[in-house]
PDB file of C-alpha atoms in Angstrom:
ATOM      1  CA  MET A 112       4.033  69.401 -42.624  1.00 49.00           C
ATOM      2  CA  SER A 113       3.833  73.014 -42.207  1.00 53.00           C
ATOM      3  CA  LEU A 114       5.624  75.094 -39.320  1.00 47.00           C
ATOM      4  CA  THR A 115       1.956  75.739 -37.908  1.00 56.00           C
ATOM      5  CA  GLN A 116       1.241  71.728 -37.920  1.00 47.00           C
ATOM      6  CA  ASN A 117       4.627  71.244 -36.163  1.00 55.00           C
ATOM      7  CA  ARG A 118       3.917  73.622 -33.664  1.00 55.00           C
ATOM      8  CA  TYR A 119       0.630  72.226 -32.652  1.00 55.00           C
ATOM      9  CA  GLU A 120       2.166  68.515 -32.641  1.00 56.00           C
ATOM     10  CA  VAL A 121       4.658  70.003 -30.032  1.00 56.00           C
ATOM     11  CA  ILE A 122       2.096  71.413 -28.101  1.00 59.00           C
ATOM     12  CA  LYS A 123      -0.167  68.502 -28.184  1.00 61.00           C
ATOM     13  CA  HIS A 124       2.402  65.847 -26.969  1.00 64.00           C
ATOM     14  CA  ASN A 125       3.367  68.164 -24.261  1.00 76.00           C
ATOM     15  CA  LYS A 126       0.389  69.834 -22.964  1.00 84.00           C
ATOM     16  CA  TYR A 127       0.544  68.438 -19.651  1.00 87.00           C
ATOM     17  CA  PRO A 128       4.221  69.681 -18.939  1.00 91.00           C
ATOM     18  CA  LEU A 129       3.201  73.014 -20.496  1.00 91.00           C
ATOM     19  CA  LEU A 130      -0.266  73.245 -18.492  1.00 93.00           C
ATOM     20  CA  ILE A 131       2.332  72.657 -15.334  1.00 93.00           C
ATOM     21  CA  THR A 132       4.515  75.263 -16.218  1.00 94.00           C
ATOM     22  CA  LEU A 133       1.776  77.732 -17.084  1.00 95.00           C
ATOM     23  CA  ILE A 134       0.191  77.186 -13.631  1.00 94.00           C
ATOM     24  CA  PHE A 135       3.207  77.823 -11.702  1.00 95.00           C
ATOM     25  CA  LEU A 136       3.934  80.967 -13.696  1.00 94.00           C
ATOM     26  CA  LEU A 137       0.670  82.321 -12.993  1.00 95.00           C
ATOM     27  CA  CYS A 138       0.676  81.534  -9.318  1.00 93.00           C
ATOM     28  CA  THR A 139       4.389  83.033  -8.549  1.00 92.00           C
ATOM     29  CA  PHE A 140       3.452  85.968 -10.801  1.00 92.00           C
ATOM     30  CA  TYR A 141       0.304  86.842  -8.580  1.00 91.00           C
ATOM     31  CA  VAL A 142       2.329  86.402  -5.388  1.00 89.00           C
ATOM     32  CA  SER A 143       5.183  88.123  -6.776  1.00 87.00           C
ATOM     33  CA  PHE A 144       3.563  91.246  -8.110  1.00 86.00           C
ATOM     34  CA  PHE A 145       0.502  91.582  -5.902  1.00 85.00           C
ATOM     35  CA  ILE A 146       1.467  90.095  -2.362  1.00 82.00           C
ATOM     36  CA  ASP A 147       5.166  90.173  -2.169  1.00 71.00           C
ATOM     37  CA  ASN A 148       6.748  92.697   0.227  1.00 66.00           C
ATOM     38  CA  PRO A 149       9.684  94.695  -1.441  1.00 61.00           C
ATOM     39  CA  ALA A 150      11.134  95.224   2.178  1.00 56.00           C
ATOM     40  CA  SER A 151      12.446  91.417   2.217  1.00 58.00           C
ATOM     41  CA  SER A 152      14.189  91.505  -1.166  1.00 64.00           C
ATOM     42  CA  GLY A 153      17.050  93.807  -0.639  1.00 64.00           C
ATOM     43  CA  ASP A 154      19.520  91.513  -2.563  1.00 73.00           C
ATOM     44  CA  ALA A 155      18.068  92.781  -5.863  1.00 75.00           C
ATOM     45  CA  LEU A 156      19.128  96.289  -5.334  1.00 79.00           C
ATOM     46  CA  PHE A 157      22.530  95.194  -3.950  1.00 82.00           C
ATOM     47  CA  TYR A 158      23.220  93.379  -6.832  1.00 84.00           C
ATOM     48  CA  PHE A 159      21.918  95.896  -9.668  1.00 86.00           C
ATOM     49  CA  PHE A 160      23.910  98.767  -8.067  1.00 85.00           C
ATOM     50  CA  ALA A 161      27.143  96.765  -7.801  1.00 86.00           C
ATOM     51  CA  GLY A 162      26.403  95.851 -11.666  1.00 86.00           C
ATOM     52  CA  LYS A 163      25.727  99.312 -12.446  1.00 88.00           C
ATOM     53  CA  GLN A 164      29.059 100.762 -11.043  1.00 86.00           C
ATOM     54  CA  ILE A 165      30.984  98.077 -12.947  1.00 86.00           C
ATOM     55  CA  LEU A 166      29.309  99.322 -16.077  1.00 86.00           C
ATOM     56  CA  ASP A 167      30.051 102.824 -15.369  1.00 83.00           C
ATOM     57  CA  GLY A 168      33.853 102.031 -15.280  1.00 79.00           C
ATOM     58  CA  GLU A 169      34.340 101.993 -11.794  1.00 78.00           C
ATOM     59  CA  GLY A 170      34.915  98.105 -11.443  1.00 72.00           C
ATOM     60  CA  ASP A 171      38.069  98.375  -9.549  1.00 72.00           C
ATOM     61  CA  ASN A 172      35.938  99.802  -6.632  1.00 74.00           C
ATOM     62  CA  VAL A 173      33.337  96.908  -6.600  1.00 75.00           C
ATOM     63  CA  LYS A 174      33.901  93.763  -4.540  1.00 74.00           C
ATOM     64  CA  ILE A 175      31.235  91.136  -4.210  1.00 77.00           C
ATOM     65  CA  VAL A 176      32.077  88.811  -1.353  1.00 72.00           C
ATOM     66  CA  ASN A 177      29.890  86.090  -2.137  1.00 73.00           C
ATOM     67  CA  ALA A 178      29.316  85.524  -5.841  1.00 79.00           C
ATOM     68  CA  PRO A 179      31.025  86.738  -9.192  1.00 84.00           C
ATOM     69  CA  VAL A 180      30.147  89.933 -11.148  1.00 84.00           C
ATOM     70  CA  GLY A 181      28.049  88.285 -13.784  1.00 86.00           C
ATOM     71  CA  GLY A 182      24.490  88.413 -12.117  1.00 86.00           C
ATOM     72  CA  PRO A 183      25.137  92.217 -11.388  1.00 87.00           C
ATOM     73  CA  ILE A 184      26.316  92.761 -14.855  1.00 89.00           C
ATOM     74  CA  ILE A 185      23.299  91.072 -16.181  1.00 89.00           C
ATOM     75  CA  PHE A 186      20.782  93.021 -13.886  1.00 88.00           C
ATOM     76  CA  ALA A 187      22.168  96.215 -14.703  1.00 88.00           C
ATOM     77  CA  ALA A 188      22.534  95.633 -18.298  1.00 89.00           C
ATOM     78  CA  LEU A 189      18.665  94.789 -18.587  1.00 87.00           C
ATOM     79  CA  ASP A 190      17.765  97.769 -16.739  1.00 82.00           C
ATOM     80  CA  ASN A 191      18.533  99.867 -19.372  1.00 80.00           C
ATOM     81  CA  PHE A 192      15.436  98.259 -21.354  1.00 82.00           C
ATOM     82  CA  PHE A 193      12.931  98.008 -18.166  1.00 79.00           C
ATOM     83  CA  HIS A 194      14.082 101.422 -16.222  1.00 82.00           C
ATOM     84  CA  ASP A 195      13.186  99.612 -12.906  1.00 83.00           C
ATOM     85  CA  PRO A 196      15.726  97.267 -11.240  1.00 84.00           C
ATOM     86  CA  TYR A 197      13.460  95.683  -8.869  1.00 84.00           C
ATOM     87  CA  ILE A 198      10.838  94.751 -11.570  1.00 85.00           C
ATOM     88  CA  THR A 199      13.822  93.577 -14.081  1.00 86.00           C
ATOM     89  CA  ILE A 200      15.123  91.092 -11.246  1.00 87.00           C
ATOM     90  CA  LYS A 201      11.721  89.862 -10.289  1.00 89.00           C
ATOM     91  CA  ILE A 202      10.977  88.992 -14.018  1.00 90.00           C
ATOM     92  CA  ILE A 203      14.328  87.389 -14.098  1.00 91.00           C
ATOM     93  CA  SER A 204      13.170  85.194 -10.981  1.00 91.00           C
ATOM     94  CA  LEU A 205      10.130  84.300 -12.477  1.00 93.00           C
ATOM     95  CA  LEU A 206      11.236  83.105 -15.805  1.00 94.00           C
ATOM     96  CA  SER A 207      13.893  81.254 -14.533  1.00 94.00           C
ATOM     97  CA  GLY A 208      11.843  79.103 -12.170  1.00 94.00           C
ATOM     98  CA  SER A 209       9.081  78.335 -14.975  1.00 95.00           C
ATOM     99  CA  VAL A 210      12.144  77.236 -17.020  1.00 95.00           C
ATOM    100  CA  ILE A 211      13.366  74.992 -14.321  1.00 96.00           C
ATOM    101  CA  VAL A 212       9.945  73.543 -14.041  1.00 95.00           C
ATOM    102  CA  PHE A 213       9.374  73.259 -17.747  1.00 95.00           C
ATOM    103  CA  LEU A 214      12.986  71.841 -18.206  1.00 95.00           C
ATOM    104  CA  SER A 215      12.712  69.319 -15.458  1.00 94.00           C
ATOM    105  CA  PHE A 216      10.203  67.191 -17.390  1.00 94.00           C
ATOM    106  CA  PHE A 217      12.327  66.778 -20.291  1.00 93.00           C
ATOM    107  CA  ILE A 218      15.549  65.995 -18.338  1.00 94.00           C
ATOM    108  CA  ILE A 219      13.709  63.150 -16.097  1.00 94.00           C
ATOM    109  CA  LYS A 220      12.152  62.027 -19.274  1.00 92.00           C
ATOM    110  CA  ASN A 221      15.225  61.669 -21.092  1.00 90.00           C
ATOM    111  CA  ILE A 222      16.312  59.134 -18.289  1.00 89.00           C
ATOM    112  CA  PHE A 223      13.316  57.679 -16.967  1.00 90.00           C
ATOM    113  CA  GLY A 224      10.101  58.115 -19.190  1.00 87.00           C
ATOM    114  CA  PHE A 225       6.959  60.156 -19.542  1.00 89.00           C
ATOM    115  CA  LYS A 226       4.950  59.162 -16.385  1.00 89.00           C
ATOM    116  CA  ILE A 227       7.951  59.629 -14.008  1.00 93.00           C
ATOM    117  CA  ALA A 228       9.108  62.901 -15.613  1.00 93.00           C
ATOM    118  CA  LEU A 229       5.291  64.146 -14.971  1.00 93.00           C
ATOM    119  CA  LEU A 230       5.804  63.171 -11.413  1.00 93.00           C
ATOM    120  CA  GLY A 231       8.999  64.763 -11.223  1.00 93.00           C
ATOM    121  CA  GLN A 232       7.734  67.933 -12.621  1.00 95.00           C
ATOM    122  CA  LEU A 233       5.067  68.135 -10.348  1.00 94.00           C
ATOM    123  CA  PHE A 234       7.208  67.769  -7.104  1.00 94.00           C
ATOM    124  CA  ILE A 235       9.328  70.422  -8.367  1.00 94.00           C
ATOM    125  CA  ALA A 236       6.676  72.754  -9.141  1.00 94.00           C
ATOM    126  CA  ILE A 237       4.917  72.386  -5.884  1.00 93.00           C
ATOM    127  CA  ASN A 238       8.185  72.915  -4.047  1.00 92.00           C
ATOM    128  CA  PRO A 239       8.015  75.816  -1.517  1.00 90.00           C
ATOM    129  CA  LYS A 240      11.784  76.625  -1.922  1.00 88.00           C
ATOM    130  CA  MET A 241      11.197  76.901  -5.599  1.00 91.00           C
ATOM    131  CA  HIS A 242       8.136  79.160  -5.184  1.00 89.00           C
ATOM    132  CA  PHE A 243      10.169  81.465  -2.695  1.00 87.00           C
ATOM    133  CA  GLN A 244      13.117  81.596  -5.120  1.00 87.00           C
ATOM    134  CA  SER A 245      10.872  82.640  -8.070  1.00 89.00           C
ATOM    135  CA  ILE A 246       9.066  85.064  -6.067  1.00 88.00           C
ATOM    136  CA  ILE A 247      11.835  86.808  -4.331  1.00 84.00           C
ATOM    137  CA  PRO A 248      14.378  88.475  -6.872  1.00 83.00           C
ATOM    138  CA  LEU A 249      17.397  87.109  -5.600  1.00 82.00           C
ATOM    139  CA  ASN A 250      20.708  86.163  -7.510  1.00 84.00           C
ATOM    140  CA  GLU A 251      20.313  82.266  -6.964  1.00 86.00           C
ATOM    141  CA  ILE A 252      17.765  81.136  -9.267  1.00 91.00           C
ATOM    142  CA  LEU A 253      18.994  82.242 -12.831  1.00 92.00           C
ATOM    143  CA  PRO A 254      22.335  80.403 -12.591  1.00 93.00           C
ATOM    144  CA  ILE A 255      20.250  77.283 -11.334  1.00 94.00           C
ATOM    145  CA  ALA A 256      18.127  77.581 -14.372  1.00 95.00           C
ATOM    146  CA  LEU A 257      21.065  77.579 -16.745  1.00 95.00           C
ATOM    147  CA  ILE A 258      22.265  74.425 -15.129  1.00 96.00           C
ATOM    148  CA  PHE A 259      19.183  72.729 -16.069  1.00 95.00           C
ATOM    149  CA  THR A 260      19.489  74.041 -19.517  1.00 95.00           C
ATOM    150  CA  SER A 261      22.773  72.443 -19.483  1.00 95.00           C
ATOM    151  CA  PHE A 262      21.239  69.231 -18.171  1.00 94.00           C
ATOM    152  CA  TYR A 263      18.875  69.189 -20.701  1.00 94.00           C
ATOM    153  CA  TYR A 264      21.446  68.837 -23.630  1.00 94.00           C
ATOM    154  CA  ILE A 265      23.757  66.403 -21.725  1.00 92.00           C
ATOM    155  CA  THR A 266      20.967  63.956 -20.942  1.00 91.00           C
ATOM    156  CA  LYS A 267      20.296  63.576 -24.675  1.00 89.00           C
ATOM    157  CA  LYS A 268      19.975  60.030 -25.664  1.00 84.00           C
ATOM    158  CA  GLU A 269      22.119  60.768 -28.948  1.00 85.00           C
ATOM    159  CA  LEU A 270      24.589  63.267 -27.942  1.00 87.00           C
ATOM    160  CA  LEU A 271      25.871  65.229 -30.507  1.00 90.00           C
ATOM    161  CA  PRO A 272      28.774  67.708 -30.544  1.00 91.00           C
ATOM    162  CA  TYR A 273      26.373  70.641 -30.887  1.00 93.00           C
ATOM    163  CA  HIS A 274      24.591  69.477 -27.609  1.00 94.00           C
ATOM    164  CA  ILE A 275      27.916  69.286 -25.760  1.00 94.00           C
ATOM    165  CA  ILE A 276      28.673  72.831 -26.944  1.00 95.00           C
ATOM    166  CA  PHE A 277      25.536  74.311 -25.771  1.00 96.00           C
ATOM    167  CA  ALA A 278      25.614  72.591 -22.424  1.00 95.00           C
ATOM    168  CA  ALA A 279      28.994  73.808 -21.780  1.00 96.00           C
ATOM    169  CA  LEU A 280      28.095  77.181 -22.797  1.00 96.00           C
ATOM    170  CA  PHE A 281      25.128  77.442 -20.667  1.00 96.00           C
ATOM    171  CA  LEU A 282      27.046  76.117 -17.922  1.00 96.00           C
ATOM    172  CA  GLY A 283      30.140  78.381 -18.307  1.00 95.00           C
ATOM    173  CA  ILE A 284      27.300  81.476 -17.956  1.00 95.00           C
ATOM    174  CA  SER A 285      26.169  80.013 -14.618  1.00 95.00           C
ATOM    175  CA  PHE A 286      29.614  79.722 -13.408  1.00 93.00           C
ATOM    176  CA  MET A 287      29.675  83.649 -14.156  1.00 91.00           C
ATOM    177  CA  ILE A 288      26.682  84.123 -11.665  1.00 91.00           C
ATOM    178  CA  ARG A 289      27.310  81.530  -9.196  1.00 89.00           C
ATOM    179  CA  TYR A 290      30.633  79.617  -8.746  1.00 87.00           C
ATOM    180  CA  GLN A 291      29.079  76.327  -7.835  1.00 87.00           C
ATOM    181  CA  ALA A 292      28.456  75.483 -11.352  1.00 91.00           C
ATOM    182  CA  LEU A 293      32.094  74.460 -11.306  1.00 90.00           C
ATOM    183  CA  LEU A 294      31.342  71.380  -9.328  1.00 90.00           C
ATOM    184  CA  VAL A 295      28.413  70.539 -12.008  1.00 93.00           C
ATOM    185  CA  CYS A 296      31.108  71.027 -14.613  1.00 93.00           C
ATOM    186  CA  ILE A 297      33.431  68.345 -12.775  1.00 93.00           C
ATOM    187  CA  GLY A 298      30.472  66.045 -12.484  1.00 92.00           C
ATOM    188  CA  ILE A 299      29.765  66.124 -16.026  1.00 93.00           C
ATOM    189  CA  VAL A 300      33.447  65.554 -17.228  1.00 93.00           C
ATOM    190  CA  ILE A 301      33.353  62.520 -14.979  1.00 92.00           C
ATOM    191  CA  PHE A 302      30.266  61.429 -16.521  1.00 90.00           C
ATOM    192  CA  PHE A 303      31.729  61.689 -19.930  1.00 89.00           C
ATOM    193  CA  LEU A 304      34.986  59.473 -19.047  1.00 88.00           C
ATOM    194  CA  VAL A 305      32.971  56.707 -17.409  1.00 87.00           C
ATOM    195  CA  ARG A 306      29.515  56.614 -19.402  1.00 81.00           C
ATOM    196  CA  ASP A 307      30.694  53.806 -21.988  1.00 78.00           C
ATOM    197  CA  ARG A 308      33.705  52.132 -23.038  1.00 79.00           C
ATOM    198  CA  LYS A 309      34.430  54.223 -26.145  1.00 82.00           C
ATOM    199  CA  ILE A 310      37.402  55.785 -24.520  1.00 83.00           C
ATOM    200  CA  ARG A 311      38.377  58.160 -27.513  1.00 86.00           C
ATOM    201  CA  LYS A 312      34.970  59.594 -28.083  1.00 87.00           C
ATOM    202  CA  ASN A 313      34.821  60.088 -24.220  1.00 87.00           C
ATOM    203  CA  VAL A 314      38.000  61.720 -24.259  1.00 90.00           C
ATOM    204  CA  PHE A 315      36.892  64.060 -27.061  1.00 91.00           C
ATOM    205  CA  GLN A 316      33.665  64.824 -25.607  1.00 90.00           C
ATOM    206  CA  SER A 317      35.383  65.701 -22.228  1.00 92.00           C
ATOM    207  CA  PHE A 318      38.048  67.956 -24.158  1.00 94.00           C
ATOM    208  CA  LEU A 319      35.324  69.657 -25.973  1.00 94.00           C
ATOM    209  CA  PHE A 320      32.886  70.496 -23.026  1.00 95.00           C
ATOM    210  CA  VAL A 321      36.047  71.767 -20.729  1.00 95.00           C
ATOM    211  CA  GLY A 322      37.148  73.627 -23.773  1.00 95.00           C
ATOM    212  CA  ILE A 323      33.998  75.549 -24.397  1.00 95.00           C
ATOM    213  CA  PHE A 324      33.298  75.919 -20.801  1.00 96.00           C
ATOM    214  CA  LEU A 325      36.695  77.700 -20.371  1.00 95.00           C
ATOM    215  CA  ILE A 326      36.079  79.892 -23.415  1.00 95.00           C
ATOM    216  CA  THR A 327      32.807  80.850 -21.591  1.00 95.00           C
ATOM    217  CA  ILE A 328      33.999  81.877 -18.120  1.00 93.00           C
ATOM    218  CA  SER A 329      37.454  83.527 -19.844  1.00 93.00           C
ATOM    219  CA  PRO A 330      35.973  87.111 -19.691  1.00 91.00           C
ATOM    220  CA  LEU A 331      35.024  86.563 -15.755  1.00 89.00           C
ATOM    221  CA  ILE A 332      38.695  85.216 -14.983  1.00 89.00           C
ATOM    222  CA  LEU A 333      40.233  87.872 -16.932  1.00 89.00           C
ATOM    223  CA  TYR A 334      38.087  90.286 -15.094  1.00 84.00           C
ATOM    224  CA  ASN A 335      39.118  88.961 -11.690  1.00 81.00           C
ATOM    225  CA  TYR A 336      42.748  88.745 -12.357  1.00 82.00           C
ATOM    226  CA  SER A 337      42.813  92.389 -13.749  1.00 81.00           C
ATOM    227  CA  ASN A 338      41.137  94.069 -10.892  1.00 76.00           C
ATOM    228  CA  PHE A 339      41.844  91.686  -7.911  1.00 71.00           C
ATOM    229  CA  GLY A 340      45.004  89.707  -9.021  1.00 73.00           C
ATOM    230  CA  THR A 341      42.820  86.368  -8.230  1.00 74.00           C
ATOM    231  CA  PHE A 342      41.238  84.233 -10.814  1.00 70.00           C
ATOM    232  CA  LEU A 343      38.134  83.742  -8.461  1.00 72.00           C
ATOM    233  CA  ASP A 344      37.026  86.548  -6.476  1.00 67.00           C
ATOM    234  CA  ASN A 345      35.369  85.224  -3.273  1.00 63.00           C
ATOM    235  CA  ASP A 346      35.357  85.621   0.460  1.00 59.00           C
ATOM    236  CA  PRO A 347      34.566  82.404   2.282  1.00 57.00           C
ATOM    237  CA  ALA A 348      34.601  83.761   5.741  1.00 58.00           C
ATOM    238  CA  VAL A 349      31.597  85.933   5.079  1.00 58.00           C
ATOM    239  CA  GLY A 350      29.592  82.521   4.670  1.00 58.00           C
ATOM    240  CA  MET A 351      31.291  81.441   8.018  1.00 58.00           C
ATOM    241  CA  PHE A 352      30.252  84.721   9.700  1.00 57.00           C
ATOM    242  CA  ASP A 353      26.636  84.507   8.341  1.00 56.00           C
ATOM    243  CA  ARG A 354      26.080  80.961   9.760  1.00 54.00           C
ATOM    244  CA  ASN A 355      27.790  81.194  13.344  1.00 58.00           C
ATOM    245  CA  HIS A 356      25.722  83.765  15.198  1.00 56.00           C
ATOM    246  CA  PHE A 357      26.123  82.371  18.777  1.00 56.00           C
ATOM    247  CA  GLN A 358      29.994  82.407  19.407  1.00 60.00           C
ATOM    248  CA  THR A 359      32.231  83.711  22.125  1.00 62.00           C
ATOM    249  CA  PRO A 360      33.883  87.284  21.636  1.00 64.00           C
ATOM    250  CA  GLU A 361      37.520  85.047  21.173  1.00 63.00           C
ATOM    251  CA  TRP A 362      36.186  83.104  18.282  1.00 60.00           C
ATOM    252  CA  ILE A 363      34.751  86.352  16.666  1.00 60.00           C
ATOM    253  CA  GLU A 364      38.108  88.097  16.973  1.00 64.00           C
ATOM    254  CA  GLU A 365      39.977  85.268  15.484  1.00 62.00           C
ATOM    255  CA  ALA A 366      37.737  84.515  12.646  1.00 60.00           C
ATOM    256  CA  SER A 367      37.637  88.414  11.566  1.00 60.00           C
ATOM    257  CA  LYS A 368      41.178  88.488  11.201  1.00 60.00           C
ATOM    258  CA  ASN A 369      40.948  87.930   7.567  1.00 58.00           C
ATOM    259  CA  LEU A 370      37.606  88.947   6.847  1.00 57.00           C
ATOM    260  CA  GLY A 371      37.549  90.471   3.326  1.00 53.00           C
ATOM    261  CA  SER A 372      40.526  88.874   2.181  1.00 52.00           C
ATOM    262  CA  SER A 373      40.064  85.163   3.245  1.00 51.00           C
ATOM    263  CA  SER A 374      40.708  82.071   1.122  1.00 50.00           C
ATOM    264  CA  ILE A 375      39.453  78.548   0.920  1.00 49.00           C
ATOM    265  CA  GLN A 376      42.834  77.590   2.968  1.00 48.00           C
ATOM    266  CA  ASP A 377      41.886  79.975   5.786  1.00 51.00           C
ATOM    267  CA  ILE A 378      38.532  78.276   6.289  1.00 50.00           C
ATOM    268  CA  ILE A 379      39.918  74.712   5.754  1.00 47.00           C
ATOM    269  CA  PHE A 380      42.560  75.106   8.625  1.00 48.00           C
ATOM    270  CA  PHE A 381      40.456  77.412  10.978  1.00 53.00           C
ATOM    271  CA  ASP A 382      39.786  75.970  14.529  1.00 53.00           C
ATOM    272  CA  PHE A 383      36.140  76.038  15.064  1.00 51.00           C
ATOM    273  CA  ASN A 384      37.085  74.845  18.844  1.00 54.00           C
ATOM    274  CA  PHE A 385      39.058  78.024  19.186  1.00 48.00           C
ATOM    275  CA  SER A 386      36.708  79.161  22.084  1.00 45.00           C
ATOM    276  CA  ASN A 387      37.315  75.938  24.125  1.00 44.00           C
ATOM    277  CA  SER A 388      33.896  75.868  25.275  1.00 42.00           C
ATOM    278  CA  PHE A 389      32.776  72.647  24.131  1.00 41.00           C
ATOM    279  CA  GLU A 390      32.822  69.572  26.656  1.00 41.00           C
ATOM    280  CA  SER A 391      35.341  66.575  25.690  1.00 37.00           C
ATOM    281  CA  ARG A 392      32.215  64.097  25.178  1.00 37.00           C
ATOM    282  CA  ASN A 393      30.940  66.262  22.404  1.00 41.00           C
ATOM    283  CA  GLN A 394      34.389  66.930  20.582  1.00 41.00           C
ATOM    284  CA  LEU A 395      33.995  63.825  18.153  1.00 37.00           C
ATOM    285  CA  SER A 396      30.495  64.992  17.081  1.00 39.00           C
ATOM    286  CA  ASN A 397      31.507  68.463  16.875  1.00 43.00           C
ATOM    287  CA  SER A 398      34.655  67.889  14.909  1.00 43.00           C
ATOM    288  CA  CYS A 399      32.426  65.971  12.231  1.00 41.00           C
ATOM    289  CA  LEU A 400      29.971  68.747  12.167  1.00 39.00           C
ATOM    290  CA  CYS A 401      32.642  71.316  11.424  1.00 46.00           C
ATOM    291  CA  LEU A 402      34.123  69.247   8.731  1.00 42.00           C
ATOM    292  CA  HIS A 403      30.793  69.318   6.971  1.00 42.00           C
ATOM    293  CA  PHE A 404      30.407  72.929   7.538  1.00 42.00           C
ATOM    294  CA  LYS A 405      33.524  73.927   6.028  1.00 43.00           C
ATOM    295  CA  LEU A 406      32.862  71.766   3.140  1.00 42.00           C
ATOM    296  CA  TYR A 407      29.624  73.565   2.614  1.00 43.00           C
ATOM    297  CA  LEU A 408      31.154  77.116   3.080  1.00 42.00           C
ATOM    298  CA  ILE A 409      33.770  76.099   0.350  1.00 44.00           C
ATOM    299  CA  ILE A 410      30.811  75.139  -1.961  1.00 44.00           C
ATOM    300  CA  TYR A 411      29.013  78.446  -1.038  1.00 47.00           C
TER     301      TYR A 411
END
């Protein structure tokens, strides 16, 4: 069978997921380039200028408190081809959203089958949050697309070594854009260890995955340590401020003491009831909400 015939067979057997992906891409493309308001997309230029400053050799003066430097560097590097940072990041967002919609079919198909996969892809394609992330040039959807690519390889029925290598590689690149990929890495390792009773094989796959993942993220780790003296450069307190607009002056003063250099420990042990403005009958429920909020901030 010729290469042209192989391509025709692939398209024929996957015409529905391809059609859904194409419709999603056309709709988001139209909204993104003909309807979107550029004033609502300030994150794009923020990350671009940070990456440009890093590529210009001034990385020691750049500190991005809510994300690694991988995304800004990618945006700034690709701008050398497009010469328009706003359009560059828009294209990345559109393609990333389309990749998520397309790969979602194959990921679900590897687990459940064709019909459920098609239904799952439709749910993802019509999700308003997916459209928003694909239309607005932000820093979140590219790492998610990389995570989906990693899942595509991990969910293969016959898991080969090169599947594990590609999965770890894509997940490592995602980590260099958003640290949340680390939680996915931990989950995948647990999956390897408990998937069946072949202990030796499971341990080998786990070590292979973790090894490739660490090699992939090593440039980011070395960059953070050489510039800031820490392996993971982030400030969880920024998220805490963004999500607590209605607080007393005392709370704001106490929370702002470590802003710019806070760590996970500062968030875990911070007293959210510092203002003492909560009634005693609400203390239990408030404590539970604070615990969930702290966990969210750590992940963020």
